[in-house]
mmCIF file of C-alpha atoms in Angstrom:
data_model
loop_
_atom_site.group_PDB
_atom_site.id
_atom_site.type_symbol
_atom_site.label_atom_id
_atom_site.label_comp_id
_atom_site.label_asym_id
_atom_site.label_seq_id
_atom_site.Cartn_x
_atom_site.Cartn_y
_atom_site.Cartn_z
ATOM 1 C CA UNK A 1 62.078 -4.330 25.114
ATOM 2 C CA UNK A 2 59.325 -6.880 25.710
ATOM 3 C CA UNK A 3 59.466 -10.007 23.554
ATOM 4 C CA UNK A 4 56.653 -12.548 23.267
ATOM 5 C CA UNK A 5 57.396 -15.765 21.393
ATOM 6 C CA UNK A 6 55.109 -18.245 23.164
ATOM 7 C CA UNK A 7 52.071 -17.445 21.036
ATOM 8 C CA UNK A 8 51.652 -14.690 18.440
ATOM 9 C CA UNK A 9 54.912 -12.786 17.954
ATOM 10 C CA UNK A 10 55.058 -9.575 19.964
ATOM 11 C CA UNK A 11 58.101 -7.311 20.195
ATOM 12 C CA UNK A 12 57.506 -3.982 21.889
ATOM 13 C CA UNK A 13 60.007 -1.210 22.525
ATOM 14 C CA UNK A 14 58.966 1.662 24.776
ATOM 15 C CA UNK A 15 55.425 0.341 24.418
ATOM 16 C CA UNK A 16 55.510 0.460 20.605
ATOM 17 C CA UNK A 17 55.295 -2.657 18.430
ATOM 18 C CA UNK A 18 58.202 -3.175 16.042
ATOM 19 C CA UNK A 19 56.758 -6.325 14.448
ATOM 20 C CA UNK A 20 56.514 -5.927 10.645
ATOM 21 C CA UNK A 21 53.316 -6.855 8.838
ATOM 22 C CA UNK A 22 55.099 -8.566 5.917
ATOM 23 C CA UNK A 23 55.898 -12.257 6.256
ATOM 24 C CA UNK A 24 59.629 -12.460 5.555
ATOM 25 C CA UNK A 25 60.622 -9.554 7.829
ATOM 26 C CA UNK A 26 58.491 -11.191 10.550
ATOM 27 C CA UNK A 27 60.474 -14.401 10.085
ATOM 28 C CA UNK A 28 63.686 -12.434 10.393
ATOM 29 C CA UNK A 29 62.605 -10.705 13.596
ATOM 30 C CA UNK A 30 61.232 -13.934 15.076
ATOM 31 C CA UNK A 31 64.513 -15.776 14.568
ATOM 32 C CA UNK A 32 66.526 -12.890 16.008
ATOM 33 C CA UNK A 33 64.156 -12.775 18.996
ATOM 34 C CA UNK A 34 64.409 -16.509 19.693
ATOM 35 C CA UNK A 35 68.198 -16.309 19.572
ATOM 36 C CA UNK A 36 68.356 -12.988 21.407
ATOM 37 C CA UNK A 37 71.832 -11.865 22.509
ATOM 38 C CA UNK A 38 73.374 -14.363 20.091
ATOM 39 C CA UNK A 39 74.672 -13.659 16.611
ATOM 40 C CA UNK A 40 72.468 -15.152 13.900
ATOM 41 C CA UNK A 41 74.586 -15.602 10.798
ATOM 42 C CA UNK A 42 73.587 -14.276 7.406
ATOM 43 C CA UNK A 43 73.490 -17.794 5.855
ATOM 44 C CA UNK A 44 71.145 -18.941 8.641
ATOM 45 C CA UNK A 45 68.828 -15.996 8.073
ATOM 46 C CA UNK A 46 68.823 -16.638 4.326
ATOM 47 C CA UNK A 47 68.064 -20.329 4.840
ATOM 48 C CA UNK A 48 65.105 -19.456 7.041
ATOM 49 C CA UNK A 49 63.672 -16.873 4.665
ATOM 50 C CA UNK A 50 64.293 -18.571 1.308
ATOM 51 C CA UNK A 51 65.153 -22.205 2.030
ATOM 52 C CA UNK A 52 66.962 -23.769 -0.935
ATOM 53 C CA UNK A 53 65.729 -21.095 -3.357
ATOM 54 C CA UNK A 54 68.017 -18.269 -2.263
ATOM 55 C CA UNK A 55 67.905 -15.536 -4.942
ATOM 56 C CA UNK A 56 70.952 -13.677 -6.212
ATOM 57 C CA UNK A 57 69.583 -10.527 -4.618
ATOM 58 C CA UNK A 58 69.291 -12.179 -1.185
ATOM 59 C CA UNK A 59 72.078 -10.180 0.483
ATOM 60 C CA UNK A 60 70.641 -6.863 -0.674
ATOM 61 C CA UNK A 61 67.099 -7.877 0.243
ATOM 62 C CA UNK A 62 68.206 -9.015 3.696
ATOM 63 C CA UNK A 63 69.895 -5.667 4.288
ATOM 64 C CA UNK A 64 66.648 -3.962 3.259
ATOM 65 C CA UNK A 65 64.731 -6.013 5.832
ATOM 66 C CA UNK A 66 67.257 -5.080 8.521
ATOM 67 C CA UNK A 67 66.979 -1.406 7.573
ATOM 68 C CA UNK A 68 63.181 -1.658 7.787
ATOM 69 C CA UNK A 69 63.405 -3.175 11.274
ATOM 70 C CA UNK A 70 65.825 -0.485 12.417
ATOM 71 C CA UNK A 71 63.472 2.213 11.197
ATOM 72 C CA UNK A 72 60.721 0.705 13.331
ATOM 73 C CA UNK A 73 63.136 0.587 16.275
ATOM 74 C CA UNK A 74 64.040 4.241 15.731
ATOM 75 C CA UNK A 75 60.374 5.234 15.620
ATOM 76 C CA UNK A 76 59.735 3.358 18.869
ATOM 77 C CA UNK A 77 62.687 5.037 20.563
ATOM 78 C CA UNK A 78 61.508 8.476 19.482
ATOM 79 C CA UNK A 79 58.022 7.736 20.772
ATOM 80 C CA UNK A 80 59.492 7.819 24.275
ATOM 81 C CA UNK A 81 60.005 11.557 23.959
ATOM 82 C CA UNK A 82 62.093 14.196 22.177
ATOM 83 C CA UNK A 83 65.807 13.706 22.305
ATOM 84 C CA UNK A 84 65.571 10.060 23.229
ATOM 85 C CA UNK A 85 68.815 8.609 21.978
ATOM 86 C CA UNK A 86 71.136 6.165 23.645
ATOM 87 C CA UNK A 87 69.085 6.298 26.865
ATOM 88 C CA UNK A 88 67.154 3.308 28.110
ATOM 89 C CA UNK A 89 67.349 1.186 24.980
ATOM 90 C CA UNK A 90 70.099 2.917 23.012
ATOM 91 C CA UNK A 91 69.876 3.737 19.319
ATOM 92 C CA UNK A 92 68.624 1.392 16.618
ATOM 93 C CA UNK A 93 72.054 -0.052 15.849
ATOM 94 C CA UNK A 94 72.541 -0.875 19.521
ATOM 95 C CA UNK A 95 69.199 -2.680 19.646
ATOM 96 C CA UNK A 96 69.715 -4.542 16.349
ATOM 97 C CA UNK A 97 73.461 -4.912 16.054
ATOM 98 C CA UNK A 98 75.543 -5.780 13.011
ATOM 99 C CA UNK A 99 78.167 -8.308 14.061
ATOM 100 C CA UNK A 100 80.838 -10.168 12.151
ATOM 101 C CA UNK A 101 78.928 -12.475 9.816
ATOM 102 C CA UNK A 102 75.439 -11.696 11.090
ATOM 103 C CA UNK A 103 73.087 -9.754 13.344
ATOM 104 C CA UNK A 104 72.142 -9.748 17.024
ATOM 105 C CA UNK A 105 69.008 -8.487 18.785
ATOM 106 C CA UNK A 106 69.646 -7.026 22.245
ATOM 107 C CA UNK A 107 67.080 -8.448 24.668
ATOM 108 C CA UNK A 108 67.536 -8.876 28.407
ATOM 109 C CA UNK A 109 66.591 -12.392 29.618
ATOM 110 C CA UNK A 110 63.863 -11.009 31.876
ATOM 111 C CA UNK A 111 62.230 -9.293 28.879
ATOM 112 C CA UNK A 112 61.639 -12.521 26.903
ATOM 113 C CA UNK A 113 58.755 -14.866 27.717
ATOM 114 C CA UNK A 114 60.772 -17.750 26.270
ATOM 115 C CA UNK A 115 63.702 -17.120 28.622
ATOM 116 C CA UNK A 116 61.334 -16.722 31.581
ATOM 117 C CA UNK A 117 59.600 -19.983 30.659
ATOM 118 C CA UNK A 118 62.916 -21.825 30.462
ATOM 119 C CA UNK A 119 64.071 -20.402 33.797
ATOM 120 C CA UNK A 120 60.849 -21.401 35.560
ATOM 121 C CA UNK A 121 60.999 -24.842 33.929
ATOM 122 C CA UNK A 122 64.457 -25.457 35.390
ATOM 123 C CA UNK A 123 63.353 -24.286 38.838
ATOM 124 C CA UNK A 124 60.250 -26.452 38.754
ATOM 125 C CA UNK A 125 62.138 -29.520 37.575
ATOM 126 C CA UNK A 126 64.732 -29.007 40.310
ATOM 127 C CA UNK A 127 62.000 -28.791 42.955
ATOM 128 C CA UNK A 128 60.422 -32.001 41.658
ATOM 129 C CA UNK A 129 63.722 -33.865 41.751
ATOM 130 C CA UNK A 130 64.341 -32.521 45.278
ATOM 131 C CA UNK A 131 61.076 -34.055 46.489
ATOM 132 C CA UNK A 132 59.031 -30.852 46.751
ATOM 133 C CA UNK A 133 56.035 -31.495 44.473
ATOM 134 C CA UNK A 134 54.024 -28.565 45.845
ATOM 135 C CA UNK A 135 56.663 -25.999 44.865
ATOM 136 C CA UNK A 136 57.197 -27.836 41.585
ATOM 137 C CA UNK A 137 53.501 -27.733 40.701
ATOM 138 C CA UNK A 138 53.218 -23.993 41.395
ATOM 139 C CA UNK A 139 56.407 -23.110 39.513
ATOM 140 C CA UNK A 140 55.700 -25.302 36.501
ATOM 141 C CA UNK A 141 52.144 -23.964 36.267
ATOM 142 C CA UNK A 142 53.585 -20.438 36.204
ATOM 143 C CA UNK A 143 55.825 -21.497 33.328
ATOM 144 C CA UNK A 144 52.916 -22.982 31.379
ATOM 145 C CA UNK A 145 50.844 -19.867 32.034
ATOM 146 C CA UNK A 146 53.255 -17.839 29.901
ATOM 147 C CA UNK A 147 52.027 -19.604 26.766
ATOM 148 C CA UNK A 148 49.375 -17.685 24.795
ATOM 149 C CA UNK A 149 48.919 -20.337 22.100
ATOM 150 C CA UNK A 150 51.232 -22.238 19.727
ATOM 151 C CA UNK A 151 54.668 -20.633 19.487
ATOM 152 C CA UNK A 152 54.932 -18.033 16.689
ATOM 153 C CA UNK A 153 51.455 -18.944 15.486
ATOM 154 C CA UNK A 154 51.225 -15.838 13.276
ATOM 155 C CA UNK A 155 54.690 -16.081 11.696
ATOM 156 C CA UNK A 156 55.558 -17.925 8.449
ATOM 157 C CA UNK A 157 57.891 -20.711 9.521
ATOM 158 C CA UNK A 158 60.807 -21.822 7.389
ATOM 159 C CA UNK A 159 63.354 -24.561 7.922
ATOM 160 C CA UNK A 160 65.247 -22.937 10.801
ATOM 161 C CA UNK A 161 62.254 -21.579 12.685
ATOM 162 C CA UNK A 162 60.518 -24.922 12.215
ATOM 163 C CA UNK A 163 63.208 -26.648 14.267
ATOM 164 C CA UNK A 164 63.071 -23.916 16.907
ATOM 165 C CA UNK A 165 59.281 -24.133 17.205
ATOM 166 C CA UNK A 166 59.386 -27.927 17.472
ATOM 167 C CA UNK A 167 61.938 -27.663 20.272
ATOM 168 C CA UNK A 168 59.819 -25.136 22.166
ATOM 169 C CA UNK A 169 56.689 -27.261 21.854
ATOM 170 C CA UNK A 170 58.601 -30.307 23.117
ATOM 171 C CA UNK A 171 59.809 -28.274 26.103
ATOM 172 C CA UNK A 172 56.219 -27.245 26.762
ATOM 173 C CA UNK A 173 55.038 -30.856 26.692
ATOM 174 C CA UNK A 174 57.791 -31.962 29.065
ATOM 175 C CA UNK A 175 56.994 -29.170 31.528
ATOM 176 C CA UNK A 176 53.328 -30.160 31.361
ATOM 177 C CA UNK A 177 54.246 -33.785 32.090
ATOM 178 C CA UNK A 178 56.329 -32.718 35.084
ATOM 179 C CA UNK A 179 53.541 -30.514 36.450
ATOM 180 C CA UNK A 180 51.140 -33.458 36.197
ATOM 181 C CA UNK A 181 53.699 -35.686 37.944
ATOM 182 C CA UNK A 182 53.846 -33.177 40.782
ATOM 183 C CA UNK A 183 50.050 -33.077 41.023
ATOM 184 C CA UNK A 184 49.875 -36.877 41.107
ATOM 185 C CA UNK A 185 52.335 -36.893 43.991
ATOM 186 C CA UNK A 186 50.050 -34.399 45.747
ATOM 187 C CA UNK A 187 47.099 -36.783 45.378
ATOM 188 C CA UNK A 188 45.162 -34.739 42.813
ATOM 189 C CA UNK A 189 44.223 -37.797 40.759
ATOM 190 C CA UNK A 190 40.530 -37.170 40.134
ATOM 191 C CA UNK A 191 41.009 -33.525 39.171
ATOM 192 C CA UNK A 192 43.575 -34.528 36.536
ATOM 193 C CA UNK A 193 41.402 -37.012 34.652
ATOM 194 C CA UNK A 194 39.724 -34.642 32.181
ATOM 195 C CA UNK A 195 42.990 -32.878 31.353
ATOM 196 C CA UNK A 196 44.857 -36.145 30.884
ATOM 197 C CA UNK A 197 42.172 -37.651 28.652
ATOM 198 C CA UNK A 198 42.382 -34.609 26.386
ATOM 199 C CA UNK A 199 46.182 -34.744 26.309
ATOM 200 C CA UNK A 200 46.307 -38.468 25.551
ATOM 201 C CA UNK A 201 43.838 -37.975 22.699
ATOM 202 C CA UNK A 202 46.038 -35.180 21.349
ATOM 203 C CA UNK A 203 49.296 -37.150 21.787
ATOM 204 C CA UNK A 204 48.292 -40.797 21.251
ATOM 205 C CA UNK A 205 51.873 -42.129 21.243
ATOM 206 C CA UNK A 206 53.163 -40.253 24.285
ATOM 207 C CA UNK A 207 53.908 -42.950 26.847
ATOM 208 C CA UNK A 208 54.447 -40.510 29.708
ATOM 209 C CA UNK A 209 50.962 -39.046 29.373
ATOM 210 C CA UNK A 210 49.399 -42.489 28.952
ATOM 211 C CA UNK A 211 51.153 -43.676 32.114
ATOM 212 C CA UNK A 212 49.974 -40.637 34.033
ATOM 213 C CA UNK A 213 46.388 -41.227 32.905
ATOM 214 C CA UNK A 214 46.657 -44.884 33.911
ATOM 215 C CA UNK A 215 47.945 -43.854 37.336
ATOM 216 C CA UNK A 216 45.219 -41.253 37.844
ATOM 217 C CA UNK A 217 42.501 -43.700 36.786
ATOM 218 C CA UNK A 218 43.868 -46.482 38.986
ATOM 219 C CA UNK A 219 44.022 -44.259 42.039
ATOM 220 C CA UNK A 220 40.514 -42.986 41.305
ATOM 221 C CA UNK A 221 39.129 -46.527 41.258
ATOM 222 C CA UNK A 222 39.012 -46.953 37.484
ATOM 223 C CA UNK A 223 41.223 -50.017 37.153
ATOM 224 C CA UNK A 224 39.593 -51.370 33.993
ATOM 225 C CA UNK A 225 39.747 -47.935 32.381
ATOM 226 C CA UNK A 226 43.465 -47.772 33.166
ATOM 227 C CA UNK A 227 43.906 -51.117 31.422
ATOM 228 C CA UNK A 228 41.967 -49.790 28.424
ATOM 229 C CA UNK A 229 44.420 -46.880 28.144
ATOM 230 C CA UNK A 230 47.320 -49.323 27.970
ATOM 231 C CA UNK A 231 45.637 -51.469 25.333
ATOM 232 C CA UNK A 232 44.807 -48.447 23.182
ATOM 233 C CA UNK A 233 48.394 -47.180 23.408
ATOM 234 C CA UNK A 234 49.748 -50.634 22.576
ATOM 235 C CA UNK A 235 47.461 -50.897 19.546
ATOM 236 C CA UNK A 236 48.524 -47.453 18.302
ATOM 237 C CA UNK A 237 52.249 -48.127 18.730
ATOM 238 C CA UNK A 238 52.022 -51.451 16.904
ATOM 239 C CA UNK A 239 49.968 -50.015 14.042
ATOM 240 C CA UNK A 240 52.003 -46.821 13.618
ATOM 241 C CA UNK A 241 55.544 -47.866 14.571
ATOM 242 C CA UNK A 242 55.536 -51.649 14.766
ATOM 243 C CA UNK A 243 56.776 -51.628 18.381
ATOM 244 C CA UNK A 244 55.459 -52.671 21.773
ATOM 245 C CA UNK A 245 55.181 -50.223 24.697
ATOM 246 C CA UNK A 246 58.377 -49.756 26.691
ATOM 247 C CA UNK A 247 59.294 -52.228 29.441
ATOM 248 C CA UNK A 248 58.661 -49.575 32.076
ATOM 249 C CA UNK A 249 55.126 -49.001 30.809
ATOM 250 C CA UNK A 250 54.541 -52.742 30.689
ATOM 251 C CA UNK A 251 55.634 -52.937 34.337
ATOM 252 C CA UNK A 252 53.078 -50.258 35.206
ATOM 253 C CA UNK A 253 50.468 -52.303 33.339
ATOM 254 C CA UNK A 254 51.355 -55.338 35.427
ATOM 255 C CA UNK A 255 51.203 -53.244 38.605
ATOM 256 C CA UNK A 256 47.664 -52.160 37.714
ATOM 257 C CA UNK A 257 46.662 -55.755 36.933
ATOM 258 C CA UNK A 258 48.014 -57.069 40.232
ATOM 259 C CA UNK A 259 47.094 -54.029 42.338
ATOM 260 C CA UNK A 260 50.656 -53.327 43.475
ATOM 261 C CA UNK A 261 50.819 -49.658 44.564
ATOM 262 C CA UNK A 262 54.537 -49.975 45.311
ATOM 263 C CA UNK A 263 55.337 -50.585 41.662
ATOM 264 C CA UNK A 264 53.008 -47.765 40.683
ATOM 265 C CA UNK A 265 54.894 -45.318 42.895
ATOM 266 C CA UNK A 266 58.207 -46.628 41.605
ATOM 267 C CA UNK A 267 57.067 -45.756 38.066
ATOM 268 C CA UNK A 268 56.091 -42.267 39.160
ATOM 269 C CA UNK A 269 59.431 -41.560 40.831
ATOM 270 C CA UNK A 270 61.270 -42.851 37.789
ATOM 271 C CA UNK A 271 59.393 -40.388 35.602
ATOM 272 C CA UNK A 272 61.134 -37.325 36.951
ATOM 273 C CA UNK A 273 64.392 -39.001 37.901
ATOM 274 C CA UNK A 274 64.968 -40.687 34.551
ATOM 275 C CA UNK A 275 64.741 -40.054 30.812
ATOM 276 C CA UNK A 276 61.535 -39.142 29.030
ATOM 277 C CA UNK A 277 59.547 -41.931 27.411
ATOM 278 C CA UNK A 278 57.847 -39.734 24.837
ATOM 279 C CA UNK A 279 57.644 -41.164 21.344
ATOM 280 C CA UNK A 280 56.757 -38.773 18.546
#
């Protein structure tokens, strides 16, 4: 089975798509795919599909959706050739299993783009912390390359999936920040400017990205532009949240003002050794 979550939902078995066209069954499959190899309880599935307006017929309707998915699984298994039964992927009830209190979708970690992304993210972060920015940059870029657009962009998102999607997008942003940190350590300041300007415009209250843009501008000779980035961030934080930038960002601002590269590098090291500064 090949599962794609980082973009439009794709679930293929023996080369055949098993993604339903109807919205609610797509939600069901998406949630099972995100939590692959884990039991998703019936109440959780109902909350995702119906929210607070769970109908009296919900249990029966949910079973109908499961039956529909299993029929698509069966058709995909049969497409592999006559007599295809428990072979490579097993029968439908082995692929989409009924467990005590819920259901589980059988997906190997290597067959899910989400699991591969998370694995590469850990490896890249570890390389960055170990002082190997070149390996970190390559690995983190591989992780980011798995994304085909916003997660589950073609799936109706309820309460449960909404939390899952938010978490995935936050992971994506953090991996992007770490890849940029690695590239800054490799001296790729000028080549990062266009990307960072776009990201800061898209995430105007993200202090990590603002700091990275300030660093790239400073090292590219744009000191006054780096100061402008700080002032714009400060104005946004005060207007939107009523707070000043963090002390660490203020120290970077002072380092730019006084031209102290030591403090600038100290900020950069702290970025991947310490907690994230992202405000959302």
